[in-house]
Amino acid sequence: MLSFPVLSFRRKRDIKNQIQSYFISSPCSIKWDDMQAEQSNSSVRFCGDCKLNVHNLSSLSDEEVVVLLNKKASGERVCTYFYRKEDGTLVTDNCPKQLQQVRNRLQAYAASILVALCWILANSANAQGLVGAPVDPRYGQSNEVGQLADYGYDCARDISQAATALSFVLACLVGWLRRNRVKRDRLAKELLALALIPILVHLTGTYMINNLGGGLGGGL
């Protein structure tokens, strides 16, 4: 009765050993992100250099990796790509296929929610009290100058908001175009980096309005 779990454990151990002993004697210089993605299979990409489908072992289970390695050992031309941890361990993905789809969707949803929250927080940080702000004493306190200053503040604020909106749209577009060209573990980090762009644009615009708005308004 106990022989089956022992055999199963030994089999898994042998598989692990076979995978971890695998190495590429002549690594290819083509990067994974530069290969053509397959819409139907995220673990396979086409290499325009060697004209072969390249299998990403780090997105496959141990059993699937062993099948490919056995094909390669039998003489079949199989091109592979994989990641190693800092300790040299070859990374595989043993999450069940059904759960992989759920996990990937949750990651995509979480990244989208994160970008949306960043956008909301950026908009909520709009400078307050700019319209009708006191005019810098250097430019006088007349009603005419005050109106011109308000107009300058309004124009600067509108330009800042337009620049923020444009940077947000461009960040979303870049993220959408790169979703299939970026490693899964780097996708959330890259989306977060893209989300920071409109925030930085917004904060820069707010800073310039708060610190230069009076001068800009008075000079109009």
Coordinates of C-alpha atoms in Angstrom, one line a residue:
M1 CA 0.0 0.0 0.0
L2 CA 2.9 2.4 0.8
S3 CA 4.8 1.5 -2.3
F4 CA 2.8 3.8 -4.6
P5 CA 3.4 7.1 -2.8
V6 CA 7.1 6.1 -2.5
L7 CA 7.3 5.4 -6.2
S8 CA 5.5 8.7 -6.9
F9 CA 7.9 10.6 -4.7
R10 CA 10.9 9.0 -6.4
R11 CA 9.4 9.7 -9.8
K12 CA 9.0 13.4 -8.9
R13 CA 12.5 13.5 -7.5
D14 CA 13.9 12.0 -10.7
I15 CA 12.0 14.5 -12.8
K16 CA 13.3 17.4 -10.7
N17 CA 16.9 16.1 -11.0
Q18 CA 16.5 15.7 -14.7
I19 CA 15.2 19.3 -15.1
Q20 CA 17.7 20.9 -12.8
S21 CA 20.6 19.1 -14.6
Y22 CA 19.5 20.6 -18.0
F23 CA 21.7 23.3 -19.5
I24 CA 22.2 24.9 -22.9
S25 CA 25.7 24.5 -24.2
S26 CA 25.3 27.3 -26.9
P27 CA 22.8 29.9 -25.7
C28 CA 21.0 31.9 -28.3
S29 CA 21.4 35.7 -28.2
I30 CA 17.8 36.3 -29.2
K31 CA 15.7 37.6 -26.3
W32 CA 12.3 36.2 -25.5
D33 CA 10.6 39.6 -25.8
D34 CA 12.0 39.9 -29.4
M35 CA 10.3 36.6 -30.5
Q36 CA 6.9 36.5 -32.2
A37 CA 4.2 35.6 -29.7
E38 CA 1.7 32.8 -30.4
Q39 CA -1.9 33.9 -29.7
S40 CA -3.0 30.3 -28.9
N41 CA -0.1 29.4 -26.6
S42 CA 1.7 31.8 -24.4
S43 CA 4.5 29.4 -23.6
V44 CA 5.6 29.2 -27.3
R45 CA 7.1 31.9 -29.5
F46 CA 8.5 31.8 -33.0
C47 CA 12.1 32.8 -33.4
G48 CA 12.8 34.5 -36.7
D49 CA 16.5 33.7 -36.4
C50 CA 16.4 29.9 -36.2
K51 CA 12.9 29.6 -37.7
L52 CA 11.8 27.3 -34.9
N53 CA 9.1 27.5 -32.2
V54 CA 10.8 28.2 -28.9
H55 CA 9.2 26.6 -25.8
N56 CA 9.4 28.6 -22.5
L57 CA 10.1 25.8 -19.9
S58 CA 9.5 28.2 -17.1
S59 CA 5.8 28.4 -18.0
L60 CA 5.4 24.6 -18.3
S61 CA 4.9 21.9 -15.6
D62 CA 7.7 19.5 -14.7
E63 CA 6.0 16.7 -16.7
E64 CA 5.7 18.9 -19.8
V65 CA 9.3 20.0 -19.5
V66 CA 10.5 16.3 -19.3
V67 CA 8.5 15.4 -22.4
L68 CA 10.3 18.2 -24.3
L69 CA 13.7 17.3 -22.9
N70 CA 13.2 13.6 -23.9
K71 CA 12.4 14.7 -27.4
K72 CA 15.5 16.8 -27.5
A73 CA 17.6 13.9 -26.1
S74 CA 16.2 11.6 -28.8
G75 CA 17.6 13.8 -31.5
E76 CA 14.6 16.0 -32.3
R77 CA 15.4 19.6 -32.8
V78 CA 13.7 21.4 -29.9
C79 CA 14.5 25.0 -29.0
T80 CA 13.9 26.0 -25.4
Y81 CA 14.0 29.1 -23.2
F82 CA 13.9 29.2 -19.4
Y83 CA 14.7 31.3 -16.3
R84 CA 16.9 30.4 -13.4
K85 CA 16.8 31.8 -9.9
E86 CA 19.8 33.4 -8.3
D87 CA 20.7 30.0 -6.8
G88 CA 20.7 28.4 -10.2
T89 CA 17.3 26.6 -9.9
L90 CA 15.5 26.3 -13.2
V91 CA 12.0 27.7 -12.8
T92 CA 8.9 25.8 -13.8
D93 CA 5.2 26.4 -13.4
N94 CA 3.4 23.5 -11.7
C95 CA 0.1 25.4 -11.2
P96 CA -2.8 23.4 -12.8
K97 CA -3.8 24.7 -16.2
Q98 CA -7.3 25.7 -15.0
L99 CA -5.8 27.6 -12.1
Q100 CA -3.2 29.2 -14.4
Q101 CA -6.0 30.9 -16.4
V102 CA -7.6 32.1 -13.2
R103 CA -4.3 33.3 -11.8
N104 CA -3.4 35.2 -15.0
R105 CA -6.8 36.8 -15.2
L106 CA -6.5 37.9 -11.6
Q107 CA -3.1 39.4 -12.3
A108 CA -4.4 41.3 -15.3
Y109 CA -7.5 42.5 -13.3
A110 CA -5.3 43.5 -10.4
A111 CA -2.9 45.5 -12.7
S112 CA -5.9 47.2 -14.3
I113 CA -7.4 48.1 -10.9
L114 CA -4.0 49.4 -9.8
V115 CA -3.7 51.6 -12.9
A116 CA -7.2 52.9 -12.4
L117 CA -6.5 53.7 -8.7
C118 CA -3.4 55.6 -9.6
W119 CA -5.3 57.6 -12.1
I120 CA -8.1 58.4 -9.5
L121 CA -5.5 59.4 -6.9
A122 CA -3.7 61.6 -9.4
N123 CA -7.0 63.4 -10.3
S124 CA -8.0 63.7 -6.6
A125 CA -4.7 65.6 -6.1
N126 CA -5.7 68.5 -8.3
A127 CA -4.5 71.8 -7.0
Q128 CA -7.2 73.5 -5.0
G129 CA -7.8 77.2 -4.7
L130 CA -6.0 78.1 -7.9
V131 CA -8.9 79.9 -9.5
G132 CA -9.2 83.3 -7.8
A133 CA -5.9 82.9 -6.1
P134 CA -4.3 86.1 -4.8
V135 CA -2.1 87.9 -7.3
D136 CA 1.6 88.2 -6.5
P137 CA 2.2 91.6 -5.0
R138 CA 4.9 92.3 -7.5
Y139 CA 2.2 92.6 -10.2
G140 CA -0.3 94.7 -8.3
Q141 CA -3.7 94.1 -6.8
S142 CA -6.0 95.7 -9.4
N143 CA -9.2 93.9 -10.5
E144 CA -7.9 93.8 -14.0
V145 CA -4.6 92.2 -13.1
G146 CA -6.5 89.8 -10.8
Q147 CA -8.8 88.7 -13.7
L148 CA -5.8 88.2 -15.9
A149 CA -4.1 86.1 -13.2
D150 CA -7.1 83.9 -12.9
Y151 CA -7.2 83.4 -16.6
G152 CA -3.5 82.4 -16.5
Y153 CA -4.2 80.0 -13.7
D154 CA -7.1 78.5 -15.7
C155 CA -5.0 78.1 -18.8
A156 CA -2.1 76.5 -17.0
R157 CA -4.5 74.1 -15.2
D158 CA -6.2 73.1 -18.4
I159 CA -2.8 72.4 -20.1
S160 CA -1.7 70.4 -17.1
Q161 CA -4.9 68.3 -17.1
A162 CA -4.6 67.8 -20.9
A163 CA -1.0 66.6 -20.6
T164 CA -1.9 64.2 -17.8
A165 CA -4.8 62.8 -19.8
L166 CA -2.6 62.4 -22.9
S167 CA 0.1 60.7 -20.9
F168 CA -2.5 58.3 -19.3
V169 CA -3.8 57.3 -22.7
L170 CA -0.3 56.7 -24.1
A171 CA 0.6 54.7 -21.0
C172 CA -2.5 52.5 -21.5
L173 CA -1.7 52.1 -25.2
V174 CA 1.9 51.0 -24.5
G175 CA 0.7 48.6 -21.8
W176 CA -1.8 47.1 -24.2
L177 CA 0.7 46.7 -27.0
R178 CA 3.3 45.1 -24.7
R179 CA 1.0 42.7 -22.8
N180 CA 2.1 39.7 -25.0
R181 CA 5.7 40.8 -25.2
V182 CA 6.5 41.0 -21.5
K183 CA 7.3 38.1 -19.2
R184 CA 4.3 37.3 -16.9
D185 CA 6.3 38.0 -13.7
R186 CA 7.3 41.4 -15.1
L187 CA 3.9 42.5 -16.4
A188 CA 2.5 43.9 -13.2
K189 CA 5.8 45.8 -12.5
E190 CA 5.8 47.3 -16.0
L191 CA 2.1 48.3 -15.7
L192 CA 2.9 50.0 -12.4
A193 CA 5.8 51.9 -14.0
L194 CA 3.5 53.0 -16.8
A195 CA 0.9 54.1 -14.3
L196 CA 3.5 56.3 -12.6
I197 CA 4.0 58.3 -15.8
P198 CA 0.7 60.3 -15.8
I199 CA 1.1 60.7 -12.0
L200 CA 4.5 62.3 -12.5
V201 CA 3.2 64.5 -15.3
H202 CA 0.3 65.6 -13.1
L203 CA 2.4 66.3 -10.1
T204 CA 4.9 68.3 -12.3
G205 CA 2.1 70.4 -13.7
T206 CA 0.6 71.0 -10.3
Y207 CA 4.0 72.0 -8.9
M208 CA 4.5 74.5 -11.8
I209 CA 1.1 76.0 -11.4
N210 CA 1.5 76.4 -7.6
N211 CA 5.0 77.9 -7.9
L212 CA 4.8 79.7 -11.2
G213 CA 1.1 80.3 -11.6
G214 CA 1.1 83.8 -10.1
G215 CA 4.0 84.9 -12.3
L216 CA 2.3 83.4 -15.4
G217 CA -1.0 85.0 -14.5
G218 CA 0.4 88.4 -13.7
G219 CA 2.4 88.5 -16.9
L220 CA -0.6 88.0 -19.1

